[in-house]
Coordinates of C-alpha atoms and ligand atoms in Angstrom, one line a residue:
M1 CA -13.0 -8.9 14.5
T2 CA -13.8 -5.4 15.4
D3 CA -11.7 -5.2 18.8
Y4 CA -8.3 -3.9 16.8
S5 CA -5.8 -2.9 19.4
A6 CA -2.6 -2.6 17.0
I7 CA -4.5 -0.6 14.5
L8 CA -7.5 1.7 14.5
V9 CA -9.8 1.2 11.5
E10 CA -12.4 4.0 10.8
T11 CA -14.7 4.5 7.8
K12 CA -15.0 7.8 6.3
G13 CA -18.2 7.5 3.7
A14 CA -16.8 5.0 1.2
V15 CA -13.3 5.3 2.1
T16 CA -11.8 3.2 4.8
L17 CA -9.1 4.8 7.5
V18 CA -6.5 2.1 8.8
T19 CA -4.0 3.7 11.2
L20 CA -0.9 1.6 12.5
N21 CA -1.0 2.4 16.1
R22 CA 2.0 1.3 18.1
P23 CA 3.3 4.8 18.5
E24 CA 5.7 4.3 21.3
A25 CA 7.4 1.2 19.2
L26 CA 7.3 4.0 16.0
N27 CA 4.5 1.6 14.4
A28 CA 6.6 -1.4 14.2
L29 CA 5.1 -4.3 12.6
N30 CA 4.7 -7.3 15.0
S31 CA 2.9 -10.5 14.3
K32 CA -0.4 -8.5 15.8
V33 CA -0.3 -5.8 13.7
L34 CA -0.1 -8.5 10.9
D35 CA -3.2 -10.4 11.7
E36 CA -5.2 -7.0 12.3
L37 CA -4.2 -5.8 9.1
I38 CA -5.1 -8.8 7.4
H39 CA -8.5 -8.8 9.1
A40 CA -9.1 -5.1 8.0
F41 CA -7.9 -5.3 4.5
A42 CA -10.3 -8.4 3.8
A43 CA -13.1 -6.6 5.6
Y44 CA -12.7 -3.6 3.2
D45 CA -12.3 -5.7 0.3
S46 CA -15.7 -7.6 0.8
D47 CA -17.9 -4.2 1.9
P48 CA -19.4 -3.2 -0.7
S49 CA -19.7 0.2 0.8
Q50 CA -16.1 0.8 0.7
H51 CA -14.4 1.7 -2.3
C52 CA -10.8 3.1 -1.3
L53 CA -8.6 2.4 1.8
V54 CA -5.9 4.8 3.1
L55 CA -3.3 3.0 5.4
T56 CA -1.1 5.4 7.7
G57 CA 0.9 5.7 10.9
S58 CA -0.2 7.0 14.2
G59 CA 2.3 10.0 15.7
E60 CA 3.9 12.4 13.9
K61 CA 7.6 10.5 13.9
A62 CA 6.9 7.3 12.1
F63 CA 4.3 5.4 9.3
A64 CA 6.3 2.3 10.7
A65 CA 9.6 1.7 11.5
G66 CA 10.1 -1.6 10.5
A67 CA 9.1 -5.2 11.0
D68 CA 9.5 -5.6 15.3
I69 CA 13.2 -6.2 15.8
K70 CA 12.4 -7.1 19.4
E71 CA 9.9 -10.1 18.3
M72 CA 12.6 -11.4 15.5
Q73 CA 15.9 -11.1 17.8
S74 CA 15.6 -14.7 19.1
Q75 CA 14.3 -16.4 16.3
G76 CA 16.6 -18.9 14.9
F77 CA 16.2 -20.3 11.1
S78 CA 14.1 -23.0 11.7
D79 CA 11.6 -20.9 13.6
M80 CA 11.4 -18.5 10.9
Y81 CA 11.5 -21.4 7.9
N82 CA 8.7 -23.3 9.7
A83 CA 6.6 -20.2 10.3
N84 CA 7.0 -19.0 7.0
F85 CA 7.6 -15.4 8.7
F86 CA 6.5 -12.4 6.5
A87 CA 4.2 -14.7 4.3
G88 CA 1.2 -13.5 5.5
W89 CA 1.8 -10.0 3.9
E90 CA 0.7 -11.9 0.6
Q91 CA -2.7 -11.5 2.0
V92 CA -2.4 -7.9 2.3
T93 CA -1.0 -7.5 -1.4
R94 CA -3.8 -9.6 -2.6
T95 CA -6.4 -6.8 -1.4
R96 CA -8.3 -6.1 -5.1
K97 CA -9.9 -2.6 -4.1
P98 CA -7.5 0.3 -4.3
W99 CA -5.4 1.5 -1.2
I100 CA -3.3 4.3 -0.8
A101 CA -0.2 4.7 1.9
A102 CA 0.1 7.8 3.7
V103 CA 3.6 8.1 4.9
N104 CA 4.2 10.5 7.7
G105 CA 7.8 10.1 8.7
F106 CA 9.7 6.9 8.8
A107 CA 9.2 3.8 6.5
L108 CA 12.2 1.9 7.0
G109 CA 12.6 -2.0 6.3
G110 CA 9.1 -3.1 6.6
G111 CA 7.7 -0.1 6.9
C112 CA 8.9 0.8 3.6
E113 CA 8.1 -2.5 2.2
V114 CA 4.3 -2.0 3.4
A115 CA 4.0 1.4 1.8
M116 CA 5.4 -0.4 -1.3
M117 CA 2.4 -3.0 -1.1
A118 CA 0.1 -0.2 -1.7
D119 CA -0.8 1.2 -5.0
F120 CA 0.7 4.3 -4.7
I121 CA 2.3 6.3 -2.0
I122 CA 1.7 9.7 -0.8
A123 CA 4.3 10.8 1.4
S124 CA 4.7 14.2 3.9
D125 CA 7.8 16.5 3.3
T126 CA 8.7 14.6 6.5
A127 CA 8.9 11.0 5.2
K128 CA 12.0 9.0 5.2
F129 CA 12.2 5.6 3.6
G130 CA 15.1 3.1 3.8
Q131 CA 15.8 -0.5 3.7
P132 CA 18.1 -0.4 6.7
E133 CA 17.8 -4.7 7.5
I134 CA 21.8 -5.1 6.3
K135 CA 22.7 -3.0 9.8
L136 CA 20.9 -5.7 11.8
G137 CA 22.6 -8.7 9.4
V138 CA 19.9 -9.4 7.4
T139 CA 18.1 -8.4 4.3
P140 CA 14.8 -6.8 3.4
G141 CA 12.2 -9.7 3.9
M142 CA 8.7 -8.4 2.9
G143 CA 9.6 -7.7 -0.7
G144 CA 11.9 -4.7 -0.4
S145 CA 14.3 -6.1 -2.6
Q146 CA 12.4 -6.7 -5.4
R147 CA 9.5 -3.5 -5.0
L148 CA 12.3 -1.2 -4.6
T149 CA 14.2 -2.4 -7.4
L150 CA 10.8 -2.1 -9.9
A151 CA 10.3 1.4 -8.3
I152 CA 13.6 3.1 -8.5
G153 CA 16.0 1.2 -10.3
K154 CA 18.8 -1.0 -9.8
S155 CA 21.7 1.0 -9.0
K156 CA 19.5 3.6 -6.6
A157 CA 18.0 0.2 -5.0
M158 CA 21.2 -1.5 -4.5
E159 CA 22.7 1.7 -2.7
M160 CA 20.0 1.9 -0.1
C161 CA 20.1 -1.8 0.5
L162 CA 24.0 -1.8 0.7
T163 CA 24.6 1.4 2.7
G164 CA 21.2 1.3 4.5
R165 CA 20.7 5.1 4.2
M166 CA 17.6 6.9 4.1
M167 CA 15.9 8.7 1.3
G168 CA 13.6 11.8 2.0
A169 CA 10.7 12.6 0.6
E170 CA 11.9 15.1 -2.5
E171 CA 14.2 12.3 -3.6
A172 CA 11.6 9.5 -3.4
E173 CA 9.3 11.7 -5.6
R174 CA 12.2 12.3 -7.7
S175 CA 12.9 8.7 -8.0
G176 CA 9.5 7.6 -8.6
L177 CA 8.8 5.7 -5.3
V178 CA 6.0 8.0 -4.2
A179 CA 3.5 9.5 -6.3
R180 CA 3.1 13.2 -4.7
V181 CA 4.6 14.9 -1.5
V182 CA 2.5 17.3 0.5
P183 CA 3.2 19.2 3.6
A184 CA 3.1 17.0 6.8
A185 CA 0.1 19.0 8.4
Q186 CA -1.9 18.2 4.8
L187 CA -1.2 14.5 4.5
L188 CA -3.7 13.2 5.7
E189 CA -6.8 15.5 4.3
E190 CA -4.7 15.1 1.2
A191 CA -4.5 11.2 1.4
L192 CA -8.3 11.4 2.1
K193 CA -9.4 13.7 -0.8
T194 CA -7.5 11.3 -3.2
A195 CA -9.2 8.2 -2.2
E196 CA -12.2 10.1 -2.0
T197 CA -11.8 11.0 -5.8
I198 CA -11.0 7.0 -6.2
A199 CA -13.5 6.1 -4.2
A200 CA -16.3 8.2 -6.6
M201 CA -15.3 6.4 -9.9
P202 CA -17.0 3.2 -11.1
P203 CA -15.8 0.5 -9.1
L204 CA -15.5 -2.2 -11.6
A205 CA -13.3 0.1 -13.6
A206 CA -11.1 1.1 -10.5
V207 CA -10.4 -2.8 -9.8
A208 CA -9.8 -3.5 -13.7
N209 CA -7.3 -0.3 -13.6
K210 CA -5.6 -1.5 -10.8
E211 CA -5.4 -5.3 -12.2
M212 CA -4.0 -4.2 -15.4
V213 CA -1.2 -1.7 -14.1
N214 CA -0.1 -4.6 -11.4
A215 CA -0.2 -6.9 -14.7
A216 CA 3.1 -5.0 -16.0
F217 CA 5.2 -6.0 -13.1
E218 CA 4.0 -9.9 -13.9
M219 CA 3.6 -10.1 -17.4
P220 CA 6.0 -9.9 -20.7
L221 CA 4.8 -6.7 -22.7
A222 CA 2.6 -8.1 -25.2
Q223 CA 0.7 -10.8 -22.8
G224 CA 0.2 -7.4 -20.9
I225 CA -1.2 -5.6 -23.6
N226 CA -3.5 -8.6 -24.4
F227 CA -4.4 -8.8 -20.9
E228 CA -5.1 -5.2 -20.7
R229 CA -7.1 -5.3 -24.1
R230 CA -9.6 -8.4 -23.0
L231 CA -10.4 -6.3 -19.4
F232 CA -11.0 -3.3 -21.7
H233 CA -13.8 -5.0 -23.8
G234 CA -14.8 -7.3 -20.9
L235 CA -15.9 -3.9 -19.3
F236 CA -18.6 -3.1 -22.2
G237 CA -20.6 -5.9 -20.4
S238 CA -21.0 -3.6 -17.7
E239 CA -23.9 -1.1 -17.0
D240 CA -21.2 1.6 -15.7
Q241 CA -19.8 1.1 -19.0
K242 CA -23.2 2.3 -20.4
E243 CA -23.9 4.8 -17.7
G244 CA -20.3 6.4 -18.0
M245 CA -20.4 6.6 -21.9
A246 CA -24.3 8.0 -21.8
A247 CA -23.2 10.8 -18.8
F248 CA -20.4 11.9 -21.0
V249 CA -22.5 12.6 -24.1
E250 CA -25.4 13.9 -21.9
K251 CA -23.1 16.3 -20.0
R252 CA -23.9 15.2 -16.6
P253 CA -22.0 13.1 -13.6
G254 CA -22.4 9.2 -13.9
N255 CA -24.3 7.6 -11.4
W256 CA -22.4 4.1 -10.7
T257 CA -23.8 0.4 -9.7
G258 CA -21.0 -1.2 -9.9
Q259 CA -22.6 -3.4 -12.3
Ligands
CAA301 N1 11.3 -3.0 16.0 C1 11.2 -2.6 17.3 N2 11.2 -1.4 17.9 C2 11.2 -0.7 17.7 C3 11.5 -0.3 15.9 C4 11.7 -1.7 15.6 N3 11.9 -2.0 14.0 N4 11.9 0.7 15.6 C5 11.9 1.6 16.7 N5 11.8 0.8 17.8 C6 11.6 1.4 19.0 C7 12.5 1.8 19.7 O1 13.2 0.5 20.4 C8 12.4 2.7 20.9 O2 11.6 1.9 22.1 P1 12.4 1.8 23.6 O3 11.8 3.4 23.7 O4 11.4 0.9 24.6 O5 13.7 1.7 23.7 C9 11.0 3.5 20.6 O6 10.6 2.3 19.1 C10 11.3 4.6 19.8 O7 12.9 4.2 19.1 P2 14.3 5.0 19.2 O8 14.2 5.4 20.5 O9 15.1 4.0 18.5 O10 13.7 6.5 18.4 P3 14.9 7.6 17.6 O11 14.3 9.0 17.4 O12 16.0 7.3 18.2 O13 15.1 6.5 16.4 C11 14.8 5.4 14.5 C12 14.2 7.0 15.1 C13 15.9 6.0 13.6 C14 13.5 4.8 13.2 C15 15.2 4.1 15.3 O14 14.5 3.9 15.8 C16 15.7 2.6 14.2 O15 16.7 2.8 13.5 N6 14.8 1.8 13.9 C17 15.0 0.4 13.5 C18 14.8 0.8 12.1 C19 14.9 -0.7 11.1 O16 16.2 -1.1 11.5 N7 14.2 -1.2 10.6 C20 14.3 -2.5 9.8 C21 13.7 -3.5 10.9 S1 13.7 -5.5 10.1 C22 12.8 -5.4 9.0 O17 11.9 -4.5 9.0 C23 12.8 -6.6 8.4 C24 12.1 -6.8 7.0 O18 12.4 -6.8 5.8 C25 10.8 -7.0 7.2

């Protein structure tokens, strides 16, 4: 599938840029968006020429204003349960290579949850994060109650979920939800520059670093540290470790094979 319509996919050197493309609905995430994202992320993950991905929203107003309320409105419990609605997002979170969310405006409900699925978030100074599902009579459904709590702690996460209030970019950075805030006009340039930096790293080490940071969310400390050490040991079987350490000693840039 390359005839995407709900998203745009471009490659810029070794970086894939994916843009949510429903500006008329503030990039609300409907089933078509999800199907196309699953395809685009899988294509990125399996393309040996691509080493980092940036996900952003089209238009100046929104990254994504949530799951598509109009698509969900008439659904009943058995429809949602039988379809295991939202389970497809797990495929996006299984992406092994690095990816960044460049949040350019509203990241509400599912929009905030997709941003939190990324390895990290770079936000424009106009970004607004929130989990306003309570106002619709529901709750987060794409991981928000868990990932937001892990990111910013119980008190703030609980406050946001119970009041539905939005958090601005400065507060989001202070709270640890986003890695960096940049002026809106420079967001894409900064996110792509960061992605290029990552894409220039030894690819095996990039995937290993991602795996071990993520292990911190899944494993008890002793097990996580053991996992880290074993992966670290494993990289000593790679060409890029030999090259990386030789390049350091010889005072030259490394030349990576990904092997
Ligand atoms: N689903 C479907 N359509 C949406 C949408 C959404 N989540 N958010 C915005 N839109 C649509 C609006 O219906 C509107 O379309 P029409 O022009 O056809 O009426 C268009 O986008 C523009 O939106 P607004 O006119 O509302 O723009 P605004 O500037 O006045 O307000 C906003 C912006 C505060 C973000 C407001 O749109 C809003 O509150 N959106 C909904 C936010 C929300 O509740 N998100 C959670 C969704 S549920 C969810 O995500 C569940 C989950 O856990 C995954």
